Tab-separated table of C-alpha atoms and ligand atoms in Angstrom:
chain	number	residue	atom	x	y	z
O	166	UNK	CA	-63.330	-233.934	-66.803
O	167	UNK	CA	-64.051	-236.340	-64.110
O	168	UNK	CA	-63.044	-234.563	-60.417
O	169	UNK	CA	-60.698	-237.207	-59.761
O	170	UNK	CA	-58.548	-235.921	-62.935
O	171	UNK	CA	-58.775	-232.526	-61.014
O	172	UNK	CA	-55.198	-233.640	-59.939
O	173	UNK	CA	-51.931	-234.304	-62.284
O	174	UNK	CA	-51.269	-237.637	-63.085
O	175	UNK	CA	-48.709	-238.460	-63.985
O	176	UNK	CA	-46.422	-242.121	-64.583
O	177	UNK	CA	-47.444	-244.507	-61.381
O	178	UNK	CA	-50.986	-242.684	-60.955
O	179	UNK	CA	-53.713	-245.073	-60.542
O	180	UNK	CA	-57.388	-244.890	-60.697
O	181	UNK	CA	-60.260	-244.258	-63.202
O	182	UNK	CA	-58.942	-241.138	-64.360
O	183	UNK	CA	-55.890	-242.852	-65.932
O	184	UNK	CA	-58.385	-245.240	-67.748
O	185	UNK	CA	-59.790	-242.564	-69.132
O	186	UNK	CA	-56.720	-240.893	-69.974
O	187	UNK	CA	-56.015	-244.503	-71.822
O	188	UNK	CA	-59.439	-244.634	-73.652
O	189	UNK	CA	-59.249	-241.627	-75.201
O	190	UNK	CA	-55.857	-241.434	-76.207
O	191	UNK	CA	-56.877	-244.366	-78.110
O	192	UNK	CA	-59.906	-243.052	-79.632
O	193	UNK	CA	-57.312	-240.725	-81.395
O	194	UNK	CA	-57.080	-240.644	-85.128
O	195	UNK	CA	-53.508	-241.494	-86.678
O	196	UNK	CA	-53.281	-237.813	-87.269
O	197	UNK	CA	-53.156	-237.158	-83.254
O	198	UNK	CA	-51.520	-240.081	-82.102
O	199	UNK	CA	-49.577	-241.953	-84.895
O	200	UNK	CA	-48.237	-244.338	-82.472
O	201	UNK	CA	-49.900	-246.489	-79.734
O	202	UNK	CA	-48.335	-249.095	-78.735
O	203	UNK	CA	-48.498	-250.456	-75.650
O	204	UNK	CA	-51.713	-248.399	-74.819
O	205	UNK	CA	-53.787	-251.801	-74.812
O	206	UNK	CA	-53.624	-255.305	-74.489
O	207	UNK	CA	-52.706	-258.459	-72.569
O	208	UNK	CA	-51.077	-257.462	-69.294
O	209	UNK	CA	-51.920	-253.874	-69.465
O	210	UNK	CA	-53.928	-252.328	-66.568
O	211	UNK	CA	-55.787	-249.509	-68.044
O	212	UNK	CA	-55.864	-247.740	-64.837
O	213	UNK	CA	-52.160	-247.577	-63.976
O	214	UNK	CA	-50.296	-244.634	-65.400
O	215	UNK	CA	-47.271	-246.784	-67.168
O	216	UNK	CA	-44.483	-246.555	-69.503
O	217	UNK	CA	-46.610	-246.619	-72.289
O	218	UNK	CA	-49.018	-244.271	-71.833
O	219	UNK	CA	-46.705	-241.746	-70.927
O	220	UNK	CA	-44.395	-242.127	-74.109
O	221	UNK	CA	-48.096	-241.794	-75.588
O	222	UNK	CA	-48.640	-239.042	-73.914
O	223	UNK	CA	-45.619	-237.230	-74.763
O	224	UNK	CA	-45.751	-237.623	-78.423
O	225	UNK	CA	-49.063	-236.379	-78.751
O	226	UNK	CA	-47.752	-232.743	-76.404
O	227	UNK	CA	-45.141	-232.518	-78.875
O	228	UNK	CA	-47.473	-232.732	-82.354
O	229	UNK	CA	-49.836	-230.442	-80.509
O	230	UNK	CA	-47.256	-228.122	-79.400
O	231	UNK	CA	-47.647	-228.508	-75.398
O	232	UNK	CA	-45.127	-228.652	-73.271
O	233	UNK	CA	-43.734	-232.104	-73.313
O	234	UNK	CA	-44.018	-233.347	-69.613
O	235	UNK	CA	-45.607	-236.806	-69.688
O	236	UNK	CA	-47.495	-235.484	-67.307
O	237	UNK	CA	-51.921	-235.383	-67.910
O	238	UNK	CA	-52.963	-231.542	-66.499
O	239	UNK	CA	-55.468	-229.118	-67.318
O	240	UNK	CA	-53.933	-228.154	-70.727
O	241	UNK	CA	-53.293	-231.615	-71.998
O	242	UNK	CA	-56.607	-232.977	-71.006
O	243	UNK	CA	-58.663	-230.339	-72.710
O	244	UNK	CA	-56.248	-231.118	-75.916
O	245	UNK	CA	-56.805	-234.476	-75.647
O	246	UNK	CA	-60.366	-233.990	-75.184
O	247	UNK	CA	-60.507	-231.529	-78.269
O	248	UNK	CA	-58.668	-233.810	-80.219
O	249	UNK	CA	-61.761	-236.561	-81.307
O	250	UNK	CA	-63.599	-233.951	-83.156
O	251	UNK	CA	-63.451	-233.179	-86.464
O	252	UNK	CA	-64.983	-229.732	-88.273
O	253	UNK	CA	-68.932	-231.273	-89.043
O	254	UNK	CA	-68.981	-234.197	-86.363
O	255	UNK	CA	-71.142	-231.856	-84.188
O	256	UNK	CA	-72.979	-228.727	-84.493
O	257	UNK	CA	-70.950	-225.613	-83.203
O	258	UNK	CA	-72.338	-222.430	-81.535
O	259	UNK	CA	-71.445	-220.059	-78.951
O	260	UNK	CA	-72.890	-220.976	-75.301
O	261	UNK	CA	-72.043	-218.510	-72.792
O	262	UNK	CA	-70.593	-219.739	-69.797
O	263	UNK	CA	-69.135	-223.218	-71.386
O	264	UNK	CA	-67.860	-222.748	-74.196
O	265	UNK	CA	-67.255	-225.320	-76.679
O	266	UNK	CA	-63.471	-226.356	-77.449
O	267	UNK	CA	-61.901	-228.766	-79.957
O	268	UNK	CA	-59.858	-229.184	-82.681
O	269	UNK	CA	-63.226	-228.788	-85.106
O	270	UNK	CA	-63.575	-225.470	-83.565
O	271	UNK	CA	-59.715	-224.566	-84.324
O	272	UNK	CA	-60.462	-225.958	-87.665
O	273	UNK	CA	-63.548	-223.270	-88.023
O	274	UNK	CA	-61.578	-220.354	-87.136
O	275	UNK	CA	-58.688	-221.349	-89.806
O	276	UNK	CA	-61.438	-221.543	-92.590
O	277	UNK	CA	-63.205	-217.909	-91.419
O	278	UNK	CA	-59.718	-216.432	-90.999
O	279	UNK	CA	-58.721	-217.365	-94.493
O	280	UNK	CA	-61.466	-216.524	-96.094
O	281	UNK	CA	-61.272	-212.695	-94.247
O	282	UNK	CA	-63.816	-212.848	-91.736
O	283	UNK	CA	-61.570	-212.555	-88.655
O	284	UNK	CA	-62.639	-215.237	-85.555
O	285	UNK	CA	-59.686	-213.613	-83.724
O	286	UNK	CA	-57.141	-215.838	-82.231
O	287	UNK	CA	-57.223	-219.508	-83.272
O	288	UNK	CA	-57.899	-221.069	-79.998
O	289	UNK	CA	-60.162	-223.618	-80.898
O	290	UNK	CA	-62.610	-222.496	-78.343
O	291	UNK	CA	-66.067	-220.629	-79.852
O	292	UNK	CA	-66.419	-217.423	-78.349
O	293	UNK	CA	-67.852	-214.138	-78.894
O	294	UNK	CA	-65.358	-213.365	-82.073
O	295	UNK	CA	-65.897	-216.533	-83.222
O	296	UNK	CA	-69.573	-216.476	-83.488
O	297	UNK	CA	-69.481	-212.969	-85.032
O	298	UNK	CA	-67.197	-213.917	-87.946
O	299	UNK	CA	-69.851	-217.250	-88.808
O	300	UNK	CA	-72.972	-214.651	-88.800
O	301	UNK	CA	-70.604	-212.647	-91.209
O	302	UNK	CA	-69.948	-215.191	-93.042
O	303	UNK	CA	-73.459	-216.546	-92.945
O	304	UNK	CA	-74.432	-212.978	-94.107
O	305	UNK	CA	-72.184	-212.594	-96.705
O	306	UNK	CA	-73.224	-215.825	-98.145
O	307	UNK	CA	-76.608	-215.466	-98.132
O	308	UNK	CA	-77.356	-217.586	-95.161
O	309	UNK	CA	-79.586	-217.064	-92.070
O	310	UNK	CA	-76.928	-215.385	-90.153
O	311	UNK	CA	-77.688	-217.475	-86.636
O	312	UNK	CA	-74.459	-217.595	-86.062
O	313	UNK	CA	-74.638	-221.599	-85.546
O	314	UNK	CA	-72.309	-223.951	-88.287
O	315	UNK	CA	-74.471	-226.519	-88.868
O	316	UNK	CA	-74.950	-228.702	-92.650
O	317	UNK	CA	-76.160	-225.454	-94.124
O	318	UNK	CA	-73.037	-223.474	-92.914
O	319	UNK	CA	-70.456	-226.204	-93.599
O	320	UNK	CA	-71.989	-226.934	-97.030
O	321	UNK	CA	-71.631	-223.377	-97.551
O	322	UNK	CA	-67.620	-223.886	-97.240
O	323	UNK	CA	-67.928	-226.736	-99.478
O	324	UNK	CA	-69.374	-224.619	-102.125
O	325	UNK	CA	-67.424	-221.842	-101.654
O	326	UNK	CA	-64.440	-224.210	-102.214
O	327	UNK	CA	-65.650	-225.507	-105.238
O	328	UNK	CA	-66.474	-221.789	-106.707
O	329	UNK	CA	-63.179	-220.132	-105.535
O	330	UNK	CA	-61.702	-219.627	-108.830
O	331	UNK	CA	-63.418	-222.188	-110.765
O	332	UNK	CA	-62.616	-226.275	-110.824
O	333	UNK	CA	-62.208	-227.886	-107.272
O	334	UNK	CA	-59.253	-229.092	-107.472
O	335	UNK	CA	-57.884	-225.314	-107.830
O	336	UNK	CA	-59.923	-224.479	-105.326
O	337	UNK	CA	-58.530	-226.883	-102.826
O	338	UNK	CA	-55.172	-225.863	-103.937
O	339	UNK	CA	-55.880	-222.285	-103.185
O	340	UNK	CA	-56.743	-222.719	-99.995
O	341	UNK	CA	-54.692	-225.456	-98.603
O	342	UNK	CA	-51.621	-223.348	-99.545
O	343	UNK	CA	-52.785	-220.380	-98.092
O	344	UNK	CA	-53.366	-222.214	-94.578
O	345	UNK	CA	-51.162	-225.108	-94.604
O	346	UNK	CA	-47.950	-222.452	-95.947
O	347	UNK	CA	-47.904	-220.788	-92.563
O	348	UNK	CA	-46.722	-216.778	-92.179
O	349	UNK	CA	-43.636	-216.726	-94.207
O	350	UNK	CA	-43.546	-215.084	-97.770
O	351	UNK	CA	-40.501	-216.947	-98.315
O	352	UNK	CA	-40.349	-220.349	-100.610
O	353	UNK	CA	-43.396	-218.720	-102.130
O	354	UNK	CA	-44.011	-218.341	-106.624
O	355	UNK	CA	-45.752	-215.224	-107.111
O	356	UNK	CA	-46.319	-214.357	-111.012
O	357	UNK	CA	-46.313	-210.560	-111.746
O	358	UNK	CA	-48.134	-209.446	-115.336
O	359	UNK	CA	-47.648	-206.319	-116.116
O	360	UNK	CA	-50.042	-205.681	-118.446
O	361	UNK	CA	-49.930	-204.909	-122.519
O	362	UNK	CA	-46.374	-204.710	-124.211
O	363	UNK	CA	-44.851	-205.799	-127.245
O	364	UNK	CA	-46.486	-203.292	-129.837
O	365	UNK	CA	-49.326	-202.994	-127.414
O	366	UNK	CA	-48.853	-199.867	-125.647
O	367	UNK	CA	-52.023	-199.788	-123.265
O	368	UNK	CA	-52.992	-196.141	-122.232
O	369	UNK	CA	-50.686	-193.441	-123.013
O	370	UNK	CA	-51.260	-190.159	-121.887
O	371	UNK	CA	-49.046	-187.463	-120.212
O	372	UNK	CA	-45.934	-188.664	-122.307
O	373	UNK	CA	-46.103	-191.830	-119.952
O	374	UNK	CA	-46.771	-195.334	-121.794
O	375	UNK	CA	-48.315	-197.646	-119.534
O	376	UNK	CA	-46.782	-201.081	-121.015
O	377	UNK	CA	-43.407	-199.419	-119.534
O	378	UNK	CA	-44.856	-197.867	-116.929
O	379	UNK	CA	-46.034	-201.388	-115.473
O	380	UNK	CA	-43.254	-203.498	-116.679
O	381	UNK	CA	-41.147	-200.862	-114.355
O	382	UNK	CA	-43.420	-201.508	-111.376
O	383	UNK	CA	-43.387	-205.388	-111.768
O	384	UNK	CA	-39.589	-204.980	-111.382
O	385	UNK	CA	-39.396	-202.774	-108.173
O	386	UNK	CA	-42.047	-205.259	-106.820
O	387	UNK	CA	-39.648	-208.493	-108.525
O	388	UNK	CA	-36.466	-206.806	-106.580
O	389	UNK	CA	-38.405	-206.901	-103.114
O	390	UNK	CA	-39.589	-209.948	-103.345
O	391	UNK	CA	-36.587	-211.922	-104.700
O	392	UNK	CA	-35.168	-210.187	-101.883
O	393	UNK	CA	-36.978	-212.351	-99.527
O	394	UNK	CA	-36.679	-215.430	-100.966
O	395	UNK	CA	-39.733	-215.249	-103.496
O	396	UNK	CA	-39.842	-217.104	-106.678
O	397	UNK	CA	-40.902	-214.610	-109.058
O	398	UNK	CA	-42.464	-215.164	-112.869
O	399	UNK	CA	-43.107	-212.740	-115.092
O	400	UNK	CA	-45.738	-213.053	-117.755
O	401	UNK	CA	-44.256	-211.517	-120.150
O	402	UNK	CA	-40.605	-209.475	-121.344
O	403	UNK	CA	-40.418	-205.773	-122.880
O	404	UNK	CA	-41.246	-206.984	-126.245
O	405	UNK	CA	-44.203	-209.691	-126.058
O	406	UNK	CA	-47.559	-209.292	-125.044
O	407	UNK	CA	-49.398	-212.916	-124.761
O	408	UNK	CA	-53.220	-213.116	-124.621
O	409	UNK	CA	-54.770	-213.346	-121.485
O	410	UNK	CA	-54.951	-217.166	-122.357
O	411	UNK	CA	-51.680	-217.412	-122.566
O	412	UNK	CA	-50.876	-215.423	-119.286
O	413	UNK	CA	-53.174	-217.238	-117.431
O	414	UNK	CA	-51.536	-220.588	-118.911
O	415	UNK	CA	-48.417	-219.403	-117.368
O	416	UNK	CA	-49.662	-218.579	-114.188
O	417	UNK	CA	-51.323	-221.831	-114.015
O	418	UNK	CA	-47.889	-223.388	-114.873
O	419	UNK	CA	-46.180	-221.999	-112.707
O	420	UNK	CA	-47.884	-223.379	-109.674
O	421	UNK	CA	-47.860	-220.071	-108.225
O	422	UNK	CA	-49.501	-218.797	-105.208
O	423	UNK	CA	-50.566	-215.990	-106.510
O	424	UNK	CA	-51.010	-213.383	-109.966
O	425	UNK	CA	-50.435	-209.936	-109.746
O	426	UNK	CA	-51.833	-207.968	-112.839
O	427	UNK	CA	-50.430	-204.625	-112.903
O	428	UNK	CA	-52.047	-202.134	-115.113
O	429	UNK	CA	-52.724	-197.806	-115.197
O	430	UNK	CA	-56.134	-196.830	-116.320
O	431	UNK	CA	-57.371	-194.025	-118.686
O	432	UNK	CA	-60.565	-192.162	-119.299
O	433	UNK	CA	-61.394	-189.549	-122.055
O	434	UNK	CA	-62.675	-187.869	-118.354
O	435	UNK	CA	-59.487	-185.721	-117.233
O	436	UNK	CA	-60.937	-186.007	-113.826
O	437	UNK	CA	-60.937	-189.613	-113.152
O	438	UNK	CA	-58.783	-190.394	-110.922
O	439	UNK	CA	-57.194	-193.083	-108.529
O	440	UNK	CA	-56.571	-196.585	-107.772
O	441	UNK	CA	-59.189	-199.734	-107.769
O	442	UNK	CA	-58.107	-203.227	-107.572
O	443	UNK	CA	-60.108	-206.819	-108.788
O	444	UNK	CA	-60.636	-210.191	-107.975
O	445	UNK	CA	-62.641	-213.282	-109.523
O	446	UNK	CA	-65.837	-212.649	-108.397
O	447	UNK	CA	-69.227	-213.275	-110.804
O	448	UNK	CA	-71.484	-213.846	-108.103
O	449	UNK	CA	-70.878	-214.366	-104.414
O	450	UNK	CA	-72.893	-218.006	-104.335
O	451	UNK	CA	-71.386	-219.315	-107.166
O	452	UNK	CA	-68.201	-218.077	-108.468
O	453	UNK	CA	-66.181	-215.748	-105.588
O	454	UNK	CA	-62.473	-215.852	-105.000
O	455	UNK	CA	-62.542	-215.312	-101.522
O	456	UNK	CA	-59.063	-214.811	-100.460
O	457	UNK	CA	-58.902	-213.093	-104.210
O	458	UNK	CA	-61.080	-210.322	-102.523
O	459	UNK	CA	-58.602	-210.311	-99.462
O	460	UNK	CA	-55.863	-209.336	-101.427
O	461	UNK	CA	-57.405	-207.080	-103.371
O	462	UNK	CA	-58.895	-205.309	-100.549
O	463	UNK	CA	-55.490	-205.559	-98.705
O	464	UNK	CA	-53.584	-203.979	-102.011
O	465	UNK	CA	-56.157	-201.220	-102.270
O	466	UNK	CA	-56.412	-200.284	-98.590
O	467	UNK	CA	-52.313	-200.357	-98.752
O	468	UNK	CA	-51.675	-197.953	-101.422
O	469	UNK	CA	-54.698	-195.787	-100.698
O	470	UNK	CA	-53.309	-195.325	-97.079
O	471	UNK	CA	-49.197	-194.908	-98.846
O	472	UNK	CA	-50.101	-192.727	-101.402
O	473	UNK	CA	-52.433	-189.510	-102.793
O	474	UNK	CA	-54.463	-191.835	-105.408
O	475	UNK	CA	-58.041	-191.432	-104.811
O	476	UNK	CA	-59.958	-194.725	-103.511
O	477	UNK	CA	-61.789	-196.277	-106.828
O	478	UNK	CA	-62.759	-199.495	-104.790
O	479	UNK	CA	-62.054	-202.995	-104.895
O	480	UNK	CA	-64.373	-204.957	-107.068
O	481	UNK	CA	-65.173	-209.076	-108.236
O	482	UNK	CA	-65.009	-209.143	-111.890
O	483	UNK	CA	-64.942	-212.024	-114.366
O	484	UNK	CA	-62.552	-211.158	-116.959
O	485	UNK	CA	-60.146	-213.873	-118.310
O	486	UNK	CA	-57.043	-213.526	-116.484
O	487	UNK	CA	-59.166	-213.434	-113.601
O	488	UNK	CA	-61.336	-216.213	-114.351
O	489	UNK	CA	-58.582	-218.845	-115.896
O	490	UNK	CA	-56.090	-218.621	-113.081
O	491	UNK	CA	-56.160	-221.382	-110.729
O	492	UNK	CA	-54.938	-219.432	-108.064
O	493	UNK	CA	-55.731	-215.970	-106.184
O	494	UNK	CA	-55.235	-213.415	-108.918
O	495	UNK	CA	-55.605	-209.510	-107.886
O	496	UNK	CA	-55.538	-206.568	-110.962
O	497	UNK	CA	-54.446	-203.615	-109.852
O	498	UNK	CA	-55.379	-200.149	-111.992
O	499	UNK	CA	-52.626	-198.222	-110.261
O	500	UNK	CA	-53.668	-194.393	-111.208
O	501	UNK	CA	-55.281	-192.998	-114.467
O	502	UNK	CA	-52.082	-191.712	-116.827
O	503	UNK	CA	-54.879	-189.805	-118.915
O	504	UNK	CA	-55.022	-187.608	-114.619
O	505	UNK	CA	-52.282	-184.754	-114.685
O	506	UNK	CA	-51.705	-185.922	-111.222
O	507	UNK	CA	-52.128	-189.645	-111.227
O	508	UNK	CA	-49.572	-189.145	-113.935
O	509	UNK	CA	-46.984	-187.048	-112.804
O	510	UNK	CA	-46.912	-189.248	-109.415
O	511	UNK	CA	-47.011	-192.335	-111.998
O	512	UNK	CA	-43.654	-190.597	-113.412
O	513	UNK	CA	-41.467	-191.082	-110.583
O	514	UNK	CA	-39.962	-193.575	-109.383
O	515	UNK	CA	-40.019	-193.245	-105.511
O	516	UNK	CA	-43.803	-192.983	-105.891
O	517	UNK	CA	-43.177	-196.510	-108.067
O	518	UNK	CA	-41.420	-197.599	-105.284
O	519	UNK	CA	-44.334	-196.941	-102.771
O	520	UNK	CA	-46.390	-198.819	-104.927
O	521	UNK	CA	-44.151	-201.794	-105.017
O	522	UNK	CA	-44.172	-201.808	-101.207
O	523	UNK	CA	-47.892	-201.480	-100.245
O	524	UNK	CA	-47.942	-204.538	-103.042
O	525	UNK	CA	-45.802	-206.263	-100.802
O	526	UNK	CA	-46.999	-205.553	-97.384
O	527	UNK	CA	-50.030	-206.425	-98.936
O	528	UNK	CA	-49.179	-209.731	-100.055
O	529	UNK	CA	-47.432	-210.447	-96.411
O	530	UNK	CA	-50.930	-209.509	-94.546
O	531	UNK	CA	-52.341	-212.357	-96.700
O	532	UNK	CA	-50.233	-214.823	-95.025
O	533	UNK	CA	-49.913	-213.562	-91.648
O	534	UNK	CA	-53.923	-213.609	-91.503
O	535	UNK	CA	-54.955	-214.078	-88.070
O	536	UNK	CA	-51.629	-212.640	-86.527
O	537	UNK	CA	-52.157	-209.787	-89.056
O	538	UNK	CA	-52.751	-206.938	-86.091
O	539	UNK	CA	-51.158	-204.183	-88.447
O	540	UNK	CA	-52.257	-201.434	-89.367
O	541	UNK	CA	-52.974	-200.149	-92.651
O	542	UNK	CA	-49.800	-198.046	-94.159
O	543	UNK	CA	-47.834	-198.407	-91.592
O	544	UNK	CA	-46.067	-201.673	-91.652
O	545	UNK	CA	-42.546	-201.439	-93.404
O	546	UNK	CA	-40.357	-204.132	-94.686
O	547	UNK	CA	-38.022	-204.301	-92.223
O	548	UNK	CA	-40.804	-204.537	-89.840
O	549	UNK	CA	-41.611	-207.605	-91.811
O	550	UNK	CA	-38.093	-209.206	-91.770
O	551	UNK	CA	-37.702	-208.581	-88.363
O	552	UNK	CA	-41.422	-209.982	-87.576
O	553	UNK	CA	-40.186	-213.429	-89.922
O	554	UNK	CA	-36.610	-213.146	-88.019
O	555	UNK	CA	-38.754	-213.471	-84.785
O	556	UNK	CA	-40.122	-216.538	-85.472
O	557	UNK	CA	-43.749	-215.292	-86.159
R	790	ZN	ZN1	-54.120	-201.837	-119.109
């Protein structure tokens, strides 16, 4: 900023400043200033704060969220000045002292948030947090983690869009719903498959059959969620039990935002034990559900902090369900029925109903991603409701 736009200007200031005010607002993609009328052309003196630029100035504080004033200070400047880049039109990195801002940087900190490697607040200014979560990411990808997004960082997005769950399209999907569908759970399809039924049992063990055991669990979870407003499918009723073709196909019908597969594990081993969830994930270049990983991470962490079951890990996997789903698609193994104690918790339902609610909180974390300062096993439902009711 130029010092003569130290000051505010605002309608009837004159001077450079206000030109420049003028030439950048109309540098401004559609996107940031759909209207500009006015801004230029016969009879207009680009140095005199008018009419025009002030209605132009007051429609681009209210799509950025400033406080509508008219009026050109600190804040708007810097937003207007943020505004003309786009995520790849420079080189980003942290620089001590003076820091970069801009609406490419916001755009940055979206994508790492998403994907689980927290930048901290979106702010659209690359600080310390930022620059950790891009060598994280850079690590976790396989990149030189310098910590600066340059083509080899921002091609690494592209790729990772293009793997996440398979064709691009999907992957576009999956992501633009996760960022562009803001905190609330609400308005949301999620598509619960409980695993096995019909004549397909799955494990049983303990007197407990895990087709019902499941098909219970997908209900508590389908009662809390419709409860919020959640569209709920189910993959399958008490007496069918599709292939994993055909519950994917549903899924993928649905348009859902996400697949919960809900299944109890067994082992000829009396002693294993515990819960482990899984996500798409063949090989982290190529074929890695990214926010699949979230959520299954989130579920496991979740129930392992709710409940006794032992911590079997989270883990990428390729199997069908997981593979053919378009969208973010977590399996949870929710206990071993073959464990005398996995089982007899397994039995009851409040501990079914502990499950269904680390499930949920789970799925709510997903969405409330950068504002998601919660800890794990502690946030309730009604924490939730009142944290929607709020306006977060
Ligand atoms: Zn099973």
């Amino acid at each position: 900023m130029s010092n003569s736009n130290n000051g505010l200007l605002r309608r009837g200031s004159r001077g450079p400043a206000v030109a420049d005010v003028r030439a950048r607002l109309l540098a401004l993609s559609e996107a940031h200033l759909p209207d500009k009328t006015g801004l230029s052309g016969p009879g207009v003196e680009a140095e005199v704060f008018d009419e025009a630029l002030e209605r132009a100035v007051r429609t681009f504080q209210q799509l950025k969220g400033l406080i509508v004033d008219g009026i050109v200070g600190t804040e708007t400047f810097s937003a207007i000045d943020g505004a003309r880049w786009a995520l790849g039109d420079r080189i980003l990195r942290y620089t001590p002292g003076h820091l970069q801002h801009g609406e490419d940087v916001s755009a940055l900190q979206e994508r790492l948030n998403t994907l689980g490697f927290a930048a901290g607040r979106v702010d659209g200014r690359f600080g310390e947090s930022t620059e950790l979560a891009v060598r994280a990411f850079q690590r976790a990808y396989g990149l030189p983690g310098d910590g600066s997004v340059g083509p080899e960082t921002l091609r690494a997005f592209g790729d990772l869009k293009r793997s996440v769950s398979g064709g691009s399209s999907t992957v576009l999907r999956e992501r633009e719903r996760v960022r562009r569908s803001g905190h609330s759970l609400s308005g949301r399809t999620v598509v619960l498959d409980p695993g096995h039924g019909g004549s397909d049992a799955g494990a049983t063990s303990n007197g407990l059959r895990e087709a019902d055991v499941v098909l219970d669990l997908a209900r508590r979870i389908e009662g809390r969620l419709t409860a919020i407003g959640v569209d709920v499918v189910f993959t399958r009723t008490e007496t069918t039990c599709p292939t994993d073709e055909e519950r994917a196909a549903i899924a993928n019908r649905s348009g859902a935002d996400v697949v919960l597969s809900l299944h109890c594990d067994s082992h000829d081993h009396v002693d294993a034990s515990g819960v482990a969830t899984f996500f798409f994930g063949r090989d982290r270049r190529n074929a890695w559900s990214a926010i699949g990983e979230h959520l299954a991470d989130l579920v496991l962490r979740e129930v392992v902090a709710r409940t006794p079951l032992a911590n079997c890990r989270s883990h990428g996997r390729s199997w069908t369900l997981l593979q053919q789903t378009t969208m973010p698609t977590v399996r949870v193994e929710a206990g071993y029925l073959s464990h005398p104690v996995d089982a007899a918790l397994l039995a009851e339902p409040g501990f079914r109903d502990t499950l269904a609610e680390a499930v949920l909180v789970s799925l709510q974390r997903v969405y409330l991603g950068d504002d998601d300062t919660n800890a794990t096993g502690v946030l309730r439902l009604g924490d939730l409701r009142a944290y929607l009711a709020s306006g977060g």
